[in-house]
Coordinates of C-alpha atoms in Angstrom, one line a residue:
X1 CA -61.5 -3.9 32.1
X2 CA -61.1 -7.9 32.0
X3 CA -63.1 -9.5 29.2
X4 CA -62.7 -13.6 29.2
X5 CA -65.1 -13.5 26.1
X6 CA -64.8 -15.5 23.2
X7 CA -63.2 -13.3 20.3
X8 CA -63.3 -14.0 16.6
X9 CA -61.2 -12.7 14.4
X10 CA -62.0 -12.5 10.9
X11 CA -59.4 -11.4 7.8
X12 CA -60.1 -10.8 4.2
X13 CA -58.6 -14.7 3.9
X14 CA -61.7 -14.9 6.3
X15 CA -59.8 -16.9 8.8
X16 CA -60.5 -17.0 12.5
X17 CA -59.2 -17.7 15.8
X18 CA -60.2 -17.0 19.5
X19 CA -57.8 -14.9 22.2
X20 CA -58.6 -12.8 25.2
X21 CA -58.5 -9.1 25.6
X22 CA -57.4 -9.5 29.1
X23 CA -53.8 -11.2 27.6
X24 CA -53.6 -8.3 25.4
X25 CA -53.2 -10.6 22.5
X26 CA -55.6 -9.3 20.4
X27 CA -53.0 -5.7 19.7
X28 CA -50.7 -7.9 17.8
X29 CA -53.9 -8.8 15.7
X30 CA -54.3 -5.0 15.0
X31 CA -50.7 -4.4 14.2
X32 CA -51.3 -7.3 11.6
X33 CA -54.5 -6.1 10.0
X34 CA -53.3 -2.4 10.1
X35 CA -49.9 -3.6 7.6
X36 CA -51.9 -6.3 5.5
X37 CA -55.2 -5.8 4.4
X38 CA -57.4 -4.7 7.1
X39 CA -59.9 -7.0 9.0
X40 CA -62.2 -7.3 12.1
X41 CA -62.3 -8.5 15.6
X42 CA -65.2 -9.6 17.0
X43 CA -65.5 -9.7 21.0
X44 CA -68.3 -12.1 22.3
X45 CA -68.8 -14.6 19.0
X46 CA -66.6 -17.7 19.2
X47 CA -65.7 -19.6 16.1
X48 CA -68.1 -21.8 15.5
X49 CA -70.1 -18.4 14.9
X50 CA -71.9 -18.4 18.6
X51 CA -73.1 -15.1 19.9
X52 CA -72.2 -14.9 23.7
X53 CA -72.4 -11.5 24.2
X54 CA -69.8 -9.2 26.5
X55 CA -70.7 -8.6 30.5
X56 CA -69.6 -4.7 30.2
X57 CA -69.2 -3.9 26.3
X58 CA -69.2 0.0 27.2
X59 CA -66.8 -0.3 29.1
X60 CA -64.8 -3.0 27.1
X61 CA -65.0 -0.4 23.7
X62 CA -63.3 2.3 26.1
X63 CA -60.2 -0.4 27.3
X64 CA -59.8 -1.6 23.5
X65 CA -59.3 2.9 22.9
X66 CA -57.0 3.0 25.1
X67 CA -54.9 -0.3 24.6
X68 CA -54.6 0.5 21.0
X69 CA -53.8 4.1 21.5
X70 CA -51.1 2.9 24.3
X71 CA -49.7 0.6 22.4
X72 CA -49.7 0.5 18.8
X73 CA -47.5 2.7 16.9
X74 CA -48.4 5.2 14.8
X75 CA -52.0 5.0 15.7
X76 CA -53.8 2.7 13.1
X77 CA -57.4 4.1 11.4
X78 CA -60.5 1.9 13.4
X79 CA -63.9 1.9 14.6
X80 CA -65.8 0.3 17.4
X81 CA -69.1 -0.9 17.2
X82 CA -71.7 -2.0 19.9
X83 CA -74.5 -3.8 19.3
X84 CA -76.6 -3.4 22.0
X85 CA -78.5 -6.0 21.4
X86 CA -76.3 -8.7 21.4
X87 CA -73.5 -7.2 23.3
X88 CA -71.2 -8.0 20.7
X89 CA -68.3 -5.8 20.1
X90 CA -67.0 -5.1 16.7
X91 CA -63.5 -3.6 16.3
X92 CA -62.8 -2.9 12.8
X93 CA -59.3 -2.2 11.7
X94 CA -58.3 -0.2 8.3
X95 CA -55.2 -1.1 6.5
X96 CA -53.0 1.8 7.2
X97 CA -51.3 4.1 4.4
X98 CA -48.2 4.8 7.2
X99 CA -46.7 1.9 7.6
X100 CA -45.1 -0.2 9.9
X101 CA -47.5 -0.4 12.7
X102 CA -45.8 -1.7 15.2
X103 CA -47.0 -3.1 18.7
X104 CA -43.9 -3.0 21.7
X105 CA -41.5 -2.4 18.6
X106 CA -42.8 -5.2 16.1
X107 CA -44.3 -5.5 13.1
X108 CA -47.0 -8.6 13.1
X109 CA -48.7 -10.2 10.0
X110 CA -51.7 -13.2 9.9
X111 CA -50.5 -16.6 9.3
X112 CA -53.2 -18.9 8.5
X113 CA -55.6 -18.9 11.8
X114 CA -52.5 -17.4 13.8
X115 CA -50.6 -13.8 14.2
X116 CA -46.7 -13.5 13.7
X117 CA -44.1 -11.0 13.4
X118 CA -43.0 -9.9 10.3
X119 CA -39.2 -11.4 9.0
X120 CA -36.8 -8.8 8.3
X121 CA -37.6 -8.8 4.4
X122 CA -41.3 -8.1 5.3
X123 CA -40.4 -5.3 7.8
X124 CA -38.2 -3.6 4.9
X125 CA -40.9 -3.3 2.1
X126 CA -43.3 -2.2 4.8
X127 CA -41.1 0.7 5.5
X128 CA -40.8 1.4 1.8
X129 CA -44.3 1.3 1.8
X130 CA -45.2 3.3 4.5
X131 CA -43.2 5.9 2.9
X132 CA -44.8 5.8 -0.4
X133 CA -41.4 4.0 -2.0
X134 CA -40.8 0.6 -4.1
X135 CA -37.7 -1.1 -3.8
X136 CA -36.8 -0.6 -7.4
X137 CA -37.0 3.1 -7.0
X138 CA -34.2 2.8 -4.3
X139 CA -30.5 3.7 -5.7
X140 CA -28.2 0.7 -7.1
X141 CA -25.4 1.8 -5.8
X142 CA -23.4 1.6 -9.3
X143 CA -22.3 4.9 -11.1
X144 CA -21.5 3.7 -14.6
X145 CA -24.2 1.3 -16.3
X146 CA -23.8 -0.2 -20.2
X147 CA -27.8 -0.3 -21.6
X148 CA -27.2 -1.8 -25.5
X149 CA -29.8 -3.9 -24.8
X150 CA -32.3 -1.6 -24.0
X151 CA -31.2 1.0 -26.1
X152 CA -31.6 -1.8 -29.4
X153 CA -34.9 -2.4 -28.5
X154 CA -35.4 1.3 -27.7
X155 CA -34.6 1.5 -31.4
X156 CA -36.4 -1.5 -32.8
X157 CA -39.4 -1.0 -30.9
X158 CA -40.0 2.5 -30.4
X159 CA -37.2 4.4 -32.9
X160 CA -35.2 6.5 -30.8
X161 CA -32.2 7.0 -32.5
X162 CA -30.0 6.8 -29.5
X163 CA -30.1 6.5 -25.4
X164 CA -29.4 9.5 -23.2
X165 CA -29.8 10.5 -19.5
X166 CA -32.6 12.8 -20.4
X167 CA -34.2 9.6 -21.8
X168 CA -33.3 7.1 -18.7
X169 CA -35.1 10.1 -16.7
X170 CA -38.0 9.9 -18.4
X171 CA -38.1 6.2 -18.2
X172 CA -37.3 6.6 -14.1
X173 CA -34.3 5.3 -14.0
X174 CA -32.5 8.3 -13.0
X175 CA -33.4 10.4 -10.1
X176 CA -33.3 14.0 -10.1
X177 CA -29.5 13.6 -8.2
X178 CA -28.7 11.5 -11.3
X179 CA -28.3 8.0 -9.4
X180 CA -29.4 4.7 -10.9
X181 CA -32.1 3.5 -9.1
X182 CA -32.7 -0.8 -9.0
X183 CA -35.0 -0.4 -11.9
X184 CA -32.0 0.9 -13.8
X185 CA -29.9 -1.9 -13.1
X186 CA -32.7 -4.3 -13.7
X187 CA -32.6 -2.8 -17.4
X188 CA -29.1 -2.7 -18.0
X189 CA -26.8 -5.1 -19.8
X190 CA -24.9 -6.7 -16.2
X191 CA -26.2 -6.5 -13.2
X192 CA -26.6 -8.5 -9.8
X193 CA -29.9 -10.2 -9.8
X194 CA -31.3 -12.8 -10.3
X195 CA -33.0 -14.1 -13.0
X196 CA -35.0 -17.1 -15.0
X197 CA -34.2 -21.1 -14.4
X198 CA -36.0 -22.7 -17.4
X199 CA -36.3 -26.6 -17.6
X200 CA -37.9 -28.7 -19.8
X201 CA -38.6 -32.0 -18.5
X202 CA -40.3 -35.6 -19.2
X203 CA -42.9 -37.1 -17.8
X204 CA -41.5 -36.6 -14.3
X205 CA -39.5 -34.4 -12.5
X206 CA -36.3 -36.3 -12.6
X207 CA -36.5 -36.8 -16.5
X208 CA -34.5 -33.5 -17.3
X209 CA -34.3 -33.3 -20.9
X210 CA -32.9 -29.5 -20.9
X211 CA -31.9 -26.5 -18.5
X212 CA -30.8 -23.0 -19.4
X213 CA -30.4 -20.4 -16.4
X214 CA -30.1 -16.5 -17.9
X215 CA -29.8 -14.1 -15.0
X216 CA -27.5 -11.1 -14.2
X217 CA -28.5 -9.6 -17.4
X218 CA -31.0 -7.1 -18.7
X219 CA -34.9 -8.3 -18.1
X220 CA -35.7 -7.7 -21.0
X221 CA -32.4 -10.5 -22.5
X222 CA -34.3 -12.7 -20.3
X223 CA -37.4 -12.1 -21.6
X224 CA -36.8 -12.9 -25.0
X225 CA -34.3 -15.9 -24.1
X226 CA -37.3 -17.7 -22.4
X227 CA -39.3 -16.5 -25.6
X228 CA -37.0 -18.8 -27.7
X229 CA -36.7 -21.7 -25.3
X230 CA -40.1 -21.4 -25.5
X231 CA -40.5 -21.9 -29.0
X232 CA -38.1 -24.3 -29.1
X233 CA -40.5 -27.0 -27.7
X234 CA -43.8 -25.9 -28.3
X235 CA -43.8 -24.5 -32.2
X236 CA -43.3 -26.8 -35.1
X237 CA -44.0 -25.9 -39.1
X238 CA -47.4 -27.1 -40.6
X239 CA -47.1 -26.9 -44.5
X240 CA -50.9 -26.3 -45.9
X241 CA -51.0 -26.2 -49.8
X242 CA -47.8 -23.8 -50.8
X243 CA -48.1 -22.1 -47.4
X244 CA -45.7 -22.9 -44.2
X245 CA -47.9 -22.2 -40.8
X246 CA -46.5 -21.8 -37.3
X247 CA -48.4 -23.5 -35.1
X248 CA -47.8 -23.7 -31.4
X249 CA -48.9 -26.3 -28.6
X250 CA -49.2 -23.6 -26.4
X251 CA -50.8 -20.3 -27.1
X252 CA -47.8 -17.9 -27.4
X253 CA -49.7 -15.2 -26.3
X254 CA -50.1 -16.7 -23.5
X255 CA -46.8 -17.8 -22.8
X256 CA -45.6 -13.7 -23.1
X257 CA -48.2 -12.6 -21.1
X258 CA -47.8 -14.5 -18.3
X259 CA -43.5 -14.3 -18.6
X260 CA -43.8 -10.3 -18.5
X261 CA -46.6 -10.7 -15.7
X262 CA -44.0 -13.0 -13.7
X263 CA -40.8 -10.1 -14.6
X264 CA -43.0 -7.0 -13.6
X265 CA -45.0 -8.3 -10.3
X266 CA -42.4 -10.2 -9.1
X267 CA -40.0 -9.3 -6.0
X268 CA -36.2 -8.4 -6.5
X269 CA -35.8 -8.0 -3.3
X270 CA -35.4 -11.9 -2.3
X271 CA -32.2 -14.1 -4.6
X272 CA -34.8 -16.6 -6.0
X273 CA -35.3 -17.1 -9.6
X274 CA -38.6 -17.2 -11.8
X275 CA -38.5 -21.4 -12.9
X276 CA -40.3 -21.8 -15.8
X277 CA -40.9 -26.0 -16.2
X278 CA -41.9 -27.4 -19.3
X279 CA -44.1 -30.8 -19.5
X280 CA -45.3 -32.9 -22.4
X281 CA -48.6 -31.5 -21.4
X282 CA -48.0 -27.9 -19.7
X283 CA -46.1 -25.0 -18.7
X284 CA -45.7 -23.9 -15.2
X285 CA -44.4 -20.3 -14.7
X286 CA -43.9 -19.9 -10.9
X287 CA -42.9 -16.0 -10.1
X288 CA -41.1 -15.4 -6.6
X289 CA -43.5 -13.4 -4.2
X290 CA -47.2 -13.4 -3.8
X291 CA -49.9 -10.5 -5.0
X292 CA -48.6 -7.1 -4.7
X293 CA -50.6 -5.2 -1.6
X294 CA -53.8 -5.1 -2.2
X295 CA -54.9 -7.0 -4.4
X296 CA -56.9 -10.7 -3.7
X297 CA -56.5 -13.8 -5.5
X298 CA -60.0 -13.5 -6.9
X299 CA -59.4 -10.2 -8.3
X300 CA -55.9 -11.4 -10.0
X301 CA -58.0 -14.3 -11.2
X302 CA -60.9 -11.8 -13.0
X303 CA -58.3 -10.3 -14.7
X304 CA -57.6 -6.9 -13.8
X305 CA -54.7 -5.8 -11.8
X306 CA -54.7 -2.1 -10.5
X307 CA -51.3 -2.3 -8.2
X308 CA -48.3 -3.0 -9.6
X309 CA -45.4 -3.9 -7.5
X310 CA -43.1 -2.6 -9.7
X311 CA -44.2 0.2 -11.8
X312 CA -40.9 1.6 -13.3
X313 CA -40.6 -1.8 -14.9
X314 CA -44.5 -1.9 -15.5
X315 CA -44.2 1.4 -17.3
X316 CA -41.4 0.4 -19.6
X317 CA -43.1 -2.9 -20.5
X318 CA -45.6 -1.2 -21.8
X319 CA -44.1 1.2 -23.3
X320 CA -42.2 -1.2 -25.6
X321 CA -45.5 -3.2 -25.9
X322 CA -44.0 -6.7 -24.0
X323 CA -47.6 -6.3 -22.2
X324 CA -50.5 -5.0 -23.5
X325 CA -52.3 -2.6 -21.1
X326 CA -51.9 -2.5 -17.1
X327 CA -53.8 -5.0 -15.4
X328 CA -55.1 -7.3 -18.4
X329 CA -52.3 -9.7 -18.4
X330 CA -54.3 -12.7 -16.8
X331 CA -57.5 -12.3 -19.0
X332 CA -55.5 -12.2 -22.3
X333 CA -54.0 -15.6 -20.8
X334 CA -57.5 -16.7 -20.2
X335 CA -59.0 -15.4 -24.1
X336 CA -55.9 -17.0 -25.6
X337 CA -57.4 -20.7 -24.3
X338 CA -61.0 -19.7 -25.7
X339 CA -61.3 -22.6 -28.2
X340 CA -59.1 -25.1 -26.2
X341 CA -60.8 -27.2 -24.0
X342 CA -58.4 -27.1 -21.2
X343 CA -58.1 -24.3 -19.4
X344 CA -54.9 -23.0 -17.7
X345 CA -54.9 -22.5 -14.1
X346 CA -53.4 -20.0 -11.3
X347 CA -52.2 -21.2 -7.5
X348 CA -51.5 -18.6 -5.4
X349 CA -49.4 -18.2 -2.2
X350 CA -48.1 -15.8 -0.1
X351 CA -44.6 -16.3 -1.7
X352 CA -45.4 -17.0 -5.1
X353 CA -47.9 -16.9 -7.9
X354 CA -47.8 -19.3 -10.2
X355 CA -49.5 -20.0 -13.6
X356 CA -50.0 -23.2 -15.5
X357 CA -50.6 -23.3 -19.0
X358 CA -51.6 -27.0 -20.6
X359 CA -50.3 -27.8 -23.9
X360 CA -52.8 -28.6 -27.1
X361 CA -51.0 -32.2 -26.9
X362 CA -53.5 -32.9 -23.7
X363 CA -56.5 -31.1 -25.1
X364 CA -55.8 -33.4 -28.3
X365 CA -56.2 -36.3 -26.1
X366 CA -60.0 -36.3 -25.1
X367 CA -61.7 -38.1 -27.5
X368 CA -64.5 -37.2 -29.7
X369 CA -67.2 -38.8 -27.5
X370 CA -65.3 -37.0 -24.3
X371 CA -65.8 -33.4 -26.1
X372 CA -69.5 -34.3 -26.2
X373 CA -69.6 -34.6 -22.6
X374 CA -67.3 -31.5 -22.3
X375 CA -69.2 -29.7 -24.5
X376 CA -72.7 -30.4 -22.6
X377 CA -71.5 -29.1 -19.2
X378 CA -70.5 -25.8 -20.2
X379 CA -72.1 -22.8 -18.7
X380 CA -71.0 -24.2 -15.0
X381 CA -73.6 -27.3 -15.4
X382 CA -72.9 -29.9 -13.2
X383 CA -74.3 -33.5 -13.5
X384 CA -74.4 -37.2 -12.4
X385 CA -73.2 -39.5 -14.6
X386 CA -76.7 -40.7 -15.1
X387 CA -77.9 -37.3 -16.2
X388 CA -75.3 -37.1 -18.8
X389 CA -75.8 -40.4 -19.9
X390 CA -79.9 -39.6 -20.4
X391 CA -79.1 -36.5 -22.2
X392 CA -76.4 -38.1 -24.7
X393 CA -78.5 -41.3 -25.2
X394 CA -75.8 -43.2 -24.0
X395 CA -75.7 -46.4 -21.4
X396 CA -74.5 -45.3 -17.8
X397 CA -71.7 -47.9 -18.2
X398 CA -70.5 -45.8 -21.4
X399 CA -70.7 -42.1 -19.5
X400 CA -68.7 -43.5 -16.8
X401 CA -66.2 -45.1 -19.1
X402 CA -65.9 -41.7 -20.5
X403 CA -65.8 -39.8 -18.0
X404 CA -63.1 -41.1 -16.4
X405 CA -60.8 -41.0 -19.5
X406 CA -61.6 -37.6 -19.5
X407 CA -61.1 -36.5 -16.0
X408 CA -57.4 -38.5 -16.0
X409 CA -56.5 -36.1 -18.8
X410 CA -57.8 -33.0 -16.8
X411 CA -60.9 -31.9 -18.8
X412 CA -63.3 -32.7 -16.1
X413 CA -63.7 -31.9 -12.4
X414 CA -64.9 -35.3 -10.1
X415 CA -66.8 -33.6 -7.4
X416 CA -68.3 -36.0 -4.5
X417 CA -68.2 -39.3 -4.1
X418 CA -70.0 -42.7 -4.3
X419 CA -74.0 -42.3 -5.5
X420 CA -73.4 -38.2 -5.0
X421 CA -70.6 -37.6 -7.6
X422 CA -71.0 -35.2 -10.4
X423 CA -69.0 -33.5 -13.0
X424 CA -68.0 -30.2 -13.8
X425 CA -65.8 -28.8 -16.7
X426 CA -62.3 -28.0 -15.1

């Protein structure tokens, strides 16, 4: 069967394009949604949402069996719906837990409003995937490792008095043919990855102040070396009465949180390091890779993350309490800005996640009357500026004067334009 049918194709991403069954383009749609997070297809609704309907939708559900059966490989997990009604056909396509599924010998992926094949990096952690594996459980290669790094914080942190193999194989890092896996190498005191490019910079990008690159080294060096660059910038001593008090322009919980976050979900499978850039008024900790499989930006965002792309290095992170619990990493980040007006913020790609954190500096410089105005629109109210001035008993010229200081700094949103604009806390 033929079908010249509009067909809409709609992703978790919820994006949406239009093919033809005939041109057998719509398989390589199914290969995509079977490796990455499932979707639908609907035959006879065009994009703009339009039902049309199908001429022969019994017969088209039979020729969509057997081109997917024909042609996909292994066998993806889908239904078929018809409503009769409408003649609309609704094929619905399950991400697959046997991975790569592969259409004439290819792995293919969504791309915005468009399906591609995989690269050669994609069609490897598929594999591992389909096979239940992560890359850091594969073996390094190396026979002899040095851990004195790990084993002082082994000792510090947890109070073993001294690293064996039986410990490394309860850690993971030894498989039961007693090979070093990645994750072992990751831990150990030289090895070949890469690792963090911190910079701390003036107002622009081409005002570098100060650079320190740590990679090839245990994680858990880096960790700590990013730690005190860290505090380097962003701590300075407060003396109140005959007491010294560290006080930090950035929450340093925050700062952790989001460093382990970036060292534990990240991929090792790519020579890219984390870059941490430090501003007068921010952090920005971008972490090569996007979310680990499935898992959307809005549940990142919530807070809770239940699949970690690493877990050997999850599980040791934990263990030696560099992260608190699984999966609460970004809500700590989000408690540790409760009182500070400026919130930080999370952009998300395919090939990276990253997470910016303003400094206290920037909160400090909304003025009094501009926390008024910030302090009226919380609980997601959004007004005009002629609301806000009514309910401050200010003149209009005086909210708008405000307002604007206070959006340049970041502490308000500008939604709309002309007579329409409003304003929303950021």
């Amino acid at each position: 069967a033929r079908s010249n049918s509009p067909t809409r194709i709609i992703h978790p991403e919820h994006d949406r394009t239009t093919t033809e069954i005939g041109k057998s383009t719509f398989l390589k749609t199914v290969s995509a949604f079977a490796n990455f997070g499932g979707g639908t297809i609907m035959f006879g609704v065009d994009d703009s949402g339009r039902t049309v309907g199908t001429s022969e939708p019994e017969q088209l559900r039979l020729d969509i069996e057997n081109r997917i059966n024909d042609s996909i490989t292994p066998k993806p997990d889908y239904s078929i719906n018809i409503n009769q009604r409408s003649k609309v056909v609704s094929l619905v396509i399950s991400e697959g837990n046997y991975k790569p599924y592969l259409y004439r010998g290819k792995a293919y992926r969504r791309s915005d409003t468009s399906t591609v094949e995989v690269d050669p990096v994609e069609l490897k952690r598929l594999i591992l995937e389909g096979e239940n594996l992560y890359f850091e459980s594969l073996p390094c290669g190396i026979e002899h490792l040095d851990f004195a790094y790990f084993e002082s914080k082994l000792i510090e942190i947890m109070g073993i008095n001294r690293l064996n193999n039986d410990i490394l194989r309860t850690f993971g890092l030894l498989n039961r043919y007693k090979q070093f896996n990645i994750a072992a190498a990751l831990f150990a005191d030289e090895n070949m990855y890469s690792g963090i490019d911190m910079a701390r910079f003036g107002t622009t990008l081409s005002e570098i102040l100060d650079r320190e690159t740590v990679s090839k080294v245990s994680i858990l060096k880096q960790y700590d070396m990013a730690v005190s660059f860290f505090r380097r910038y962003y701590q300075y001593e407060k003396i109140e009465g005959m007491e010294r008090k560290s006080i930090f322009l950035v929450p340093e919980i925050a700062f952790r949180e989001a460093l382990a976050n970036a060292l534990v979900h990240r991929t090792w499978d790519i020579s890219s390091h984390i870059r941490i850039a430090m501003f007068p008024d921010r952090i920005e900790i971008t972490s090569p890779g996007g979310l680990p499989s499935g898992i959307t930006k809005e549940e990142y965002i919530s807070g809770y993350i239940s699949s970690l792309r690493n877990p050997i290095t999850g599980n040791i992170f934990f263990r030696l309490h560099y992260i608190e619990m699984f999966g609460t990493g970004v809500k700590r980040i989000i408690d540790s800005y409760k009182d500070v007006i400026l919130k930080p913020t999370f952009e998300i790609t395919c090939n990276s996640v990253k997470v910016i954190l303003p400094s206290e500096d920037k909160s400090l410089a909304i003025t009094p009357e501009g926390r008024e105005i910030v302090e009226l629109l919380k609980g997601g109210l959004v007004l005009s500026s002629r609301d806000i001035a009514e309910k401050l008993g200010w003149s209009k010229d005086k909210a708008i004067r405000v307002l604007n200081s206070v959006v340049s700094v970041g502490g308000l949103r500008k939604i709309g334009n002309g007579r329409g604009t409003r304003y929303a806390k950021s």
